Amino acid sequence: MSKHQTNQTRVPKQVQDHMVTGARFDLVWEPKIRAYYTHPIPTDLASYYNHSEYISHNDRASGLLARIYRIIRNINIRLKLYWVNTAKPPGKNLLDYGSGTGDFLSAAKQRSWNAKGVEVSDLARTIGQSKGLRIYKDQDEASNSTYDVITLWHVLEHLSDPVAMCDWFNKHLSSRGLLVVAVPNHCSWDAKFYQEFWAAYDVPRHLWHFSKESIGAIFNDDFEMIQTHPMWFDSIYVSLLSERYKKNQGSILRGIFIGIWSNLSALFSREPSSVVYVLKKRK
């Protein structure tokens, strides 16, 4: 049995929207890019983001998970900037695609990056702009420049056509520019453990569900993979949220344990809950 066939037996055929509506969506295999897609895509997809617990678009969300998210986010921001710098970008022009409320942009700007963002959410973009950041409302507004680095921190899975976006990134990166993509990994131990309750499926907001194989299929023609990095804290946050979706109230210690166990498993399987891929433009 091939690796893909093995993974297919572990990826649920349907997943529920645990955050907003409770509706169920299919996960369908797309062989061209070796990934699963969410079906059907709601015609009113934007309404699925308008929720007080969708933390990346809302600086005011409260509660334990929101506090944990912000702690992890601040640690990850320092790691993200370190990863970008160690990849030796050709210059200091950076575009954060899907910049949310602008926390990564703010940190990059403080470290002398010429940092701009793209964010389609009016709420998140307004919050980011209130911090003095240059954030475009769509990619057309960002198309008049080229960038030395384009980052997507858990954004690619939200985009309708990853192959078309690969072409756009290639076109708007400078020679030997960097593309940095962080996505959940459905081959991780915590994904297999939680199955349809795995919070990183996050349907229908996540239109795509990737593995390492998927990223290679999408980007290998135009980009060279130069680094990969696990996002160790993501497994803990995702496991805590997955425990909530399973209605295991009060199971904070269990969620932390599952997240840590997934990380230990990833030391051997090299399949962490979330992966950062650092790619360099070939030309």
mmCIF file of C-alpha atoms in Angstrom:
data_model
loop_
_atom_site.group_PDB
_atom_site.id
_atom_site.type_symbol
_atom_site.label_atom_id
_atom_site.label_comp_id
_atom_site.label_asym_id
_atom_site.label_seq_id
_atom_site.Cartn_x
_atom_site.Cartn_y
_atom_site.Cartn_z
ATOM 1 C CA MET A 1 0.000 0.000 0.000
ATOM 2 C CA SER A 2 1.388 3.437 -0.969
ATOM 3 C CA LYS A 3 1.849 6.259 1.519
ATOM 4 C CA HIS A 4 -1.049 8.160 -0.060
ATOM 5 C CA GLN A 5 -3.344 5.127 0.155
ATOM 6 C CA THR A 6 -2.408 4.734 3.811
ATOM 7 C CA ASN A 7 -3.181 8.408 4.500
ATOM 8 C CA GLN A 8 -6.500 8.154 2.637
ATOM 9 C CA THR A 9 -7.688 5.551 5.108
ATOM 10 C CA ARG A 10 -6.962 8.005 7.934
ATOM 11 C CA VAL A 11 -8.395 11.220 6.489
ATOM 12 C CA PRO A 12 -12.102 11.516 7.329
ATOM 13 C CA LYS A 13 -14.537 11.732 4.434
ATOM 14 C CA GLN A 14 -16.580 14.416 6.190
ATOM 15 C CA VAL A 15 -15.754 17.084 8.767
ATOM 16 C CA GLN A 16 -18.048 19.358 10.730
ATOM 17 C CA ASP A 17 -17.784 23.128 11.046
ATOM 18 C CA HIS A 18 -17.416 23.129 14.816
ATOM 19 C CA MET A 19 -17.027 26.899 15.158
ATOM 20 C CA VAL A 20 -20.001 28.563 13.445
ATOM 21 C CA THR A 21 -22.762 26.495 11.851
ATOM 22 C CA GLY A 22 -22.324 22.811 12.661
ATOM 23 C CA ALA A 23 -22.679 22.026 8.945
ATOM 24 C CA ARG A 24 -20.759 19.080 7.484
ATOM 25 C CA PHE A 25 -18.394 19.231 4.494
ATOM 26 C CA ASP A 26 -16.712 16.571 2.390
ATOM 27 C CA LEU A 27 -12.942 16.215 2.058
ATOM 28 C CA VAL A 28 -12.229 15.277 -1.564
ATOM 29 C CA TRP A 29 -8.884 14.126 -2.998
ATOM 30 C CA GLU A 30 -7.359 16.239 -5.804
ATOM 31 C CA PRO A 31 -4.636 14.137 -7.466
ATOM 32 C CA LYS A 32 -3.109 17.032 -9.467
ATOM 33 C CA ILE A 33 -1.773 18.712 -6.353
ATOM 34 C CA ARG A 34 -1.892 15.698 -4.007
ATOM 35 C CA ALA A 35 -4.193 17.450 -1.539
ATOM 36 C CA TYR A 36 -7.761 17.325 -0.241
ATOM 37 C CA TYR A 37 -10.274 20.089 -0.856
ATOM 38 C CA THR A 38 -13.421 21.105 1.013
ATOM 39 C CA HIS A 39 -16.728 20.505 -0.757
ATOM 40 C CA PRO A 40 -19.034 22.286 -1.185
ATOM 41 C CA ILE A 41 -17.630 25.795 -0.778
ATOM 42 C CA PRO A 42 -20.384 28.013 0.685
ATOM 43 C CA THR A 43 -21.478 30.953 -1.452
ATOM 44 C CA ASP A 44 -21.354 33.136 1.677
ATOM 45 C CA LEU A 45 -17.915 31.972 2.832
ATOM 46 C CA ALA A 46 -17.078 35.364 4.396
ATOM 47 C CA SER A 47 -19.814 34.846 6.994
ATOM 48 C CA TYR A 48 -17.935 31.806 8.343
ATOM 49 C CA TYR A 49 -15.120 34.119 9.446
ATOM 50 C CA ASN A 50 -17.396 36.506 11.344
ATOM 51 C CA HIS A 51 -17.126 34.845 14.720
ATOM 52 C CA SER A 52 -15.790 36.149 18.020
ATOM 53 C CA GLU A 53 -13.540 33.083 18.411
ATOM 54 C CA TYR A 54 -11.825 33.484 15.039
ATOM 55 C CA ILE A 55 -8.812 34.897 16.832
ATOM 56 C CA SER A 56 -6.499 35.730 13.913
ATOM 57 C CA HIS A 57 -9.012 38.360 12.742
ATOM 58 C CA ASN A 58 -9.875 39.721 16.165
ATOM 59 C CA ASP A 59 -7.545 41.217 18.774
ATOM 60 C CA ARG A 60 -10.326 41.336 21.372
ATOM 61 C CA ALA A 61 -11.222 37.648 21.615
ATOM 62 C CA SER A 62 -11.175 36.512 25.256
ATOM 63 C CA GLY A 63 -10.943 33.246 27.139
ATOM 64 C CA LEU A 64 -8.225 30.735 27.942
ATOM 65 C CA LEU A 65 -7.653 29.545 24.364
ATOM 66 C CA ALA A 66 -7.372 33.141 23.139
ATOM 67 C CA ARG A 67 -4.721 33.854 25.793
ATOM 68 C CA ILE A 68 -2.843 30.679 24.875
ATOM 69 C CA TYR A 69 -3.084 31.599 21.188
ATOM 70 C CA ARG A 70 -1.519 35.019 21.825
ATOM 71 C CA ILE A 71 1.329 33.587 23.893
ATOM 72 C CA ILE A 72 2.105 31.064 21.160
ATOM 73 C CA ARG A 73 1.736 33.741 18.482
ATOM 74 C CA ASN A 74 4.305 36.022 20.126
ATOM 75 C CA ILE A 75 6.828 33.194 20.446
ATOM 76 C CA ASN A 76 6.198 32.141 16.855
ATOM 77 C CA ILE A 77 6.704 35.662 15.520
ATOM 78 C CA ARG A 78 10.272 35.675 16.794
ATOM 79 C CA LEU A 79 10.849 32.256 15.258
ATOM 80 C CA LYS A 80 9.332 33.333 11.941
ATOM 81 C CA LEU A 81 11.645 36.330 11.635
ATOM 82 C CA TYR A 82 14.610 34.150 12.547
ATOM 83 C CA TRP A 83 13.705 31.606 9.853
ATOM 84 C CA VAL A 84 13.332 34.338 7.225
ATOM 85 C CA ASN A 85 16.673 35.915 8.115
ATOM 86 C CA THR A 86 18.598 32.633 8.153
ATOM 87 C CA ALA A 87 17.315 31.849 4.647
ATOM 88 C CA LYS A 88 19.294 34.886 3.396
ATOM 89 C CA PRO A 89 16.715 36.836 1.396
ATOM 90 C CA PRO A 90 18.052 39.056 -1.419
ATOM 91 C CA GLY A 91 16.620 42.249 0.112
ATOM 92 C CA LYS A 92 14.316 43.758 2.750
ATOM 93 C CA ASN A 93 11.019 44.152 0.871
ATOM 94 C CA LEU A 94 8.492 41.813 2.474
ATOM 95 C CA LEU A 95 4.840 41.067 1.716
ATOM 96 C CA ASP A 96 2.828 39.193 4.333
ATOM 97 C CA TYR A 97 -0.041 37.650 2.378
ATOM 98 C CA GLY A 98 -3.005 37.231 4.702
ATOM 99 C CA SER A 99 -1.572 39.497 7.360
ATOM 100 C CA GLY A 100 -4.531 39.376 9.746
ATOM 101 C CA THR A 101 -4.337 42.085 12.389
ATOM 102 C CA GLY A 102 -0.698 42.801 11.533
ATOM 103 C CA ASP A 103 1.285 41.363 14.439
ATOM 104 C CA PHE A 104 3.954 39.758 12.249
ATOM 105 C CA LEU A 105 4.110 42.900 10.083
ATOM 106 C CA SER A 106 4.630 45.077 13.151
ATOM 107 C CA ALA A 107 7.500 42.917 14.368
ATOM 108 C CA ALA A 108 9.095 42.893 10.906
ATOM 109 C CA LYS A 109 8.768 46.645 10.596
ATOM 110 C CA GLN A 110 10.443 47.124 13.987
ATOM 111 C CA ARG A 111 13.370 45.087 12.652
ATOM 112 C CA SER A 112 13.897 47.363 9.652
ATOM 113 C CA TRP A 113 11.916 45.405 7.080
ATOM 114 C CA ASN A 114 10.003 47.325 4.436
ATOM 115 C CA ALA A 115 6.939 45.274 5.319
ATOM 116 C CA LYS A 116 3.502 45.413 3.729
ATOM 117 C CA GLY A 117 0.501 43.121 3.921
ATOM 118 C CA VAL A 118 -2.549 41.851 2.079
ATOM 119 C CA GLU A 119 -5.697 41.137 4.083
ATOM 120 C CA VAL A 120 -9.196 40.671 2.642
ATOM 121 C CA SER A 121 -10.975 40.794 6.017
ATOM 122 C CA ASP A 122 -12.190 44.341 6.577
ATOM 123 C CA LEU A 123 -12.115 43.917 10.357
ATOM 124 C CA ALA A 124 -8.589 42.486 10.528
ATOM 125 C CA ARG A 125 -7.242 44.963 7.964
ATOM 126 C CA THR A 126 -8.714 47.941 9.839
ATOM 127 C CA ILE A 127 -7.101 46.749 13.084
ATOM 128 C CA GLY A 128 -3.756 46.331 11.304
ATOM 129 C CA GLN A 129 -3.960 49.733 9.646
ATOM 130 C CA SER A 130 -4.710 51.329 13.026
ATOM 131 C CA LYS A 131 -1.222 50.153 14.036
ATOM 132 C CA GLY A 132 0.307 52.281 11.284
ATOM 133 C CA LEU A 133 0.807 49.402 8.853
ATOM 134 C CA ARG A 134 0.450 49.392 5.061
ATOM 135 C CA ILE A 135 -2.054 46.644 4.341
ATOM 136 C CA TYR A 136 -3.723 46.184 0.965
ATOM 137 C CA LYS A 137 -7.296 44.945 0.668
ATOM 138 C CA ASP A 138 -6.491 42.472 -2.129
ATOM 139 C CA GLN A 139 -3.615 41.153 -4.213
ATOM 140 C CA ASP A 140 -4.374 43.505 -7.116
ATOM 141 C CA GLU A 141 -3.329 46.434 -4.931
ATOM 142 C CA ALA A 142 -0.078 44.619 -4.126
ATOM 143 C CA SER A 143 0.671 43.777 -7.759
ATOM 144 C CA ASN A 144 2.578 46.963 -8.608
ATOM 145 C CA SER A 145 5.674 45.900 -6.660
ATOM 146 C CA THR A 146 8.099 43.019 -6.428
ATOM 147 C CA TYR A 147 9.155 41.560 -3.108
ATOM 148 C CA ASP A 148 12.229 39.838 -1.740
ATOM 149 C CA VAL A 149 10.119 37.755 0.636
ATOM 150 C CA ILE A 150 6.463 36.727 0.536
ATOM 151 C CA THR A 151 5.133 35.016 3.644
ATOM 152 C CA LEU A 152 1.906 33.065 4.161
ATOM 153 C CA TRP A 153 1.387 32.064 7.784
ATOM 154 C CA HIS A 154 -1.503 29.591 7.696
ATOM 155 C CA VAL A 155 -3.034 31.291 4.675
ATOM 156 C CA LEU A 156 -2.507 28.989 1.658
ATOM 157 C CA GLU A 157 -5.193 26.615 2.919
ATOM 158 C CA HIS A 158 -7.717 29.491 2.680
ATOM 159 C CA LEU A 159 -7.012 30.309 -0.991
ATOM 160 C CA SER A 160 -9.233 28.890 -3.723
ATOM 161 C CA ASP A 161 -6.529 28.111 -6.312
ATOM 162 C CA PRO A 162 -3.053 27.293 -4.917
ATOM 163 C CA VAL A 163 -1.585 26.670 -8.391
ATOM 164 C CA ALA A 164 -2.662 30.092 -9.660
ATOM 165 C CA MET A 165 -1.267 31.635 -6.489
ATOM 166 C CA CYS A 166 2.070 29.893 -7.093
ATOM 167 C CA ASP A 167 2.228 31.691 -10.451
ATOM 168 C CA TRP A 168 1.402 35.015 -8.786
ATOM 169 C CA PHE A 169 4.075 34.569 -6.130
ATOM 170 C CA ASN A 170 6.648 33.616 -8.742
ATOM 171 C CA LYS A 171 5.797 36.691 -10.799
ATOM 172 C CA HIS A 172 6.004 39.119 -7.877
ATOM 173 C CA LEU A 173 9.158 37.828 -6.208
ATOM 174 C CA SER A 174 12.540 39.313 -7.053
ATOM 175 C CA SER A 175 15.315 37.122 -8.447
ATOM 176 C CA ARG A 176 16.037 34.306 -5.952
ATOM 177 C CA GLY A 177 13.347 35.708 -3.669
ATOM 178 C CA LEU A 178 11.898 33.673 -0.803
ATOM 179 C CA LEU A 179 8.429 32.229 -0.425
ATOM 180 C CA VAL A 180 7.634 31.109 3.123
ATOM 181 C CA VAL A 181 4.516 28.978 3.579
ATOM 182 C CA ALA A 182 3.157 27.581 6.845
ATOM 183 C CA VAL A 183 0.276 25.090 6.666
ATOM 184 C CA PRO A 184 -1.302 22.349 8.809
ATOM 185 C CA ASN A 185 -0.200 18.807 8.023
ATOM 186 C CA HIS A 186 -2.948 16.175 7.850
ATOM 187 C CA CYS A 187 -0.288 13.426 8.106
ATOM 188 C CA SER A 188 0.587 14.452 11.668
ATOM 189 C CA TRP A 189 -0.051 12.234 14.673
ATOM 190 C CA ASP A 190 -2.604 14.615 16.203
ATOM 191 C CA ALA A 191 -4.553 14.743 12.895
ATOM 192 C CA LYS A 192 -4.749 10.955 12.855
ATOM 193 C CA PHE A 193 -5.690 10.843 16.538
ATOM 194 C CA TYR A 194 -8.504 13.398 16.407
ATOM 195 C CA GLN A 195 -9.804 12.454 12.932
ATOM 196 C CA GLU A 196 -12.954 14.507 12.164
ATOM 197 C CA PHE A 197 -12.456 16.526 15.363
ATOM 198 C CA TRP A 198 -8.975 17.741 14.360
ATOM 199 C CA ALA A 199 -9.308 21.505 14.666
ATOM 200 C CA ALA A 200 -6.867 22.229 11.831
ATOM 201 C CA TYR A 201 -9.337 20.909 9.247
ATOM 202 C CA ASP A 202 -11.378 24.029 10.141
ATOM 203 C CA VAL A 203 -13.927 23.608 7.351
ATOM 204 C CA PRO A 204 -15.119 25.500 5.400
ATOM 205 C CA ARG A 205 -12.615 28.267 6.157
ATOM 206 C CA HIS A 206 -9.826 25.893 5.135
ATOM 207 C CA LEU A 207 -10.507 25.148 1.496
ATOM 208 C CA TRP A 208 -7.454 22.855 1.184
ATOM 209 C CA HIS A 209 -5.769 20.262 3.380
ATOM 210 C CA PHE A 210 -2.086 19.709 2.672
ATOM 211 C CA SER A 211 0.805 17.374 3.337
ATOM 212 C CA LYS A 212 4.489 17.660 2.442
ATOM 213 C CA GLU A 213 3.646 15.870 -0.789
ATOM 214 C CA SER A 214 1.114 18.583 -1.646
ATOM 215 C CA ILE A 215 3.598 21.427 -1.244
ATOM 216 C CA GLY A 216 6.066 19.693 -3.538
ATOM 217 C CA ALA A 217 3.382 19.129 -6.177
ATOM 218 C CA ILE A 218 2.334 22.792 -6.126
ATOM 219 C CA PHE A 219 5.690 24.579 -5.942
ATOM 220 C CA ASN A 220 8.522 22.335 -7.161
ATOM 221 C CA ASP A 221 8.497 23.564 -10.783
ATOM 222 C CA ASP A 222 9.158 27.193 -9.846
ATOM 223 C CA PHE A 223 10.767 26.973 -6.415
ATOM 224 C CA GLU A 224 13.553 25.123 -4.661
ATOM 225 C CA MET A 225 12.793 23.830 -1.164
ATOM 226 C CA ILE A 226 15.654 25.063 1.019
ATOM 227 C CA GLN A 227 14.326 24.642 4.574
ATOM 228 C CA THR A 228 11.447 23.122 6.528
ATOM 229 C CA HIS A 229 10.610 23.880 10.146
ATOM 230 C CA PRO A 230 8.106 22.304 12.539
ATOM 231 C CA MET A 231 5.777 24.631 14.431
ATOM 232 C CA TRP A 232 5.909 22.801 17.743
ATOM 233 C CA PHE A 233 3.404 24.947 19.604
ATOM 234 C CA ASP A 234 0.704 24.532 16.960
ATOM 235 C CA SER A 235 0.073 20.911 17.917
ATOM 236 C CA ILE A 236 -0.699 21.947 21.492
ATOM 237 C CA TYR A 237 -3.082 24.738 20.511
ATOM 238 C CA VAL A 238 -4.788 22.547 17.896
ATOM 239 C CA SER A 239 -5.113 19.686 20.389
ATOM 240 C CA LEU A 240 -6.663 21.970 23.005
ATOM 241 C CA LEU A 241 -9.187 23.191 20.447
ATOM 242 C CA SER A 242 -9.837 19.635 19.246
ATOM 243 C CA GLU A 243 -10.597 18.580 22.824
ATOM 244 C CA ARG A 244 -13.186 21.343 22.988
ATOM 245 C CA TYR A 245 -14.755 20.139 19.742
ATOM 246 C CA LYS A 246 -14.992 16.640 21.207
ATOM 247 C CA LYS A 247 -16.934 18.190 24.118
ATOM 248 C CA ASN A 248 -14.212 17.124 26.534
ATOM 249 C CA GLN A 249 -14.673 20.095 28.812
ATOM 250 C CA GLY A 250 -11.967 20.540 31.426
ATOM 251 C CA SER A 251 -9.515 18.398 29.473
ATOM 252 C CA ILE A 252 -6.759 20.999 29.213
ATOM 253 C CA LEU A 253 -4.093 18.623 30.496
ATOM 254 C CA ARG A 254 -5.209 15.966 28.008
ATOM 255 C CA GLY A 255 -4.951 18.447 25.121
ATOM 256 C CA ILE A 256 -1.471 19.512 26.201
ATOM 257 C CA PHE A 257 -0.404 15.874 26.547
ATOM 258 C CA ILE A 258 -1.717 14.964 23.069
ATOM 259 C CA GLY A 259 0.048 17.981 21.557
ATOM 260 C CA ILE A 260 3.348 17.073 23.203
ATOM 261 C CA TRP A 261 2.971 13.409 22.203
ATOM 262 C CA SER A 262 2.369 14.467 18.596
ATOM 263 C CA ASN A 263 5.584 16.492 18.703
ATOM 264 C CA LEU A 264 7.532 13.535 20.088
ATOM 265 C CA SER A 265 6.103 11.350 17.331
ATOM 266 C CA ALA A 266 7.176 13.941 14.753
ATOM 267 C CA LEU A 267 10.794 13.606 15.849
ATOM 268 C CA PHE A 268 10.709 10.142 14.271
ATOM 269 C CA SER A 269 8.059 10.481 11.548
ATOM 270 C CA ARG A 270 9.055 14.037 10.496
ATOM 271 C CA GLU A 271 5.337 14.812 10.270
ATOM 272 C CA PRO A 272 4.612 17.667 12.703
ATOM 273 C CA SER A 273 1.166 19.193 13.132
ATOM 274 C CA SER A 274 2.163 22.310 11.179
ATOM 275 C CA VAL A 275 5.129 22.826 8.874
ATOM 276 C CA VAL A 276 6.902 25.932 7.609
ATOM 277 C CA TYR A 277 8.292 25.522 4.086
ATOM 278 C CA VAL A 278 10.971 27.970 2.963
ATOM 279 C CA LEU A 279 11.229 28.024 -0.826
ATOM 280 C CA LYS A 280 13.601 29.991 -3.054
ATOM 281 C CA LYS A 281 12.599 31.170 -6.494
ATOM 282 C CA ARG A 282 14.541 29.233 -9.124
ATOM 283 C CA LYS A 283 15.108 32.194 -11.462
#
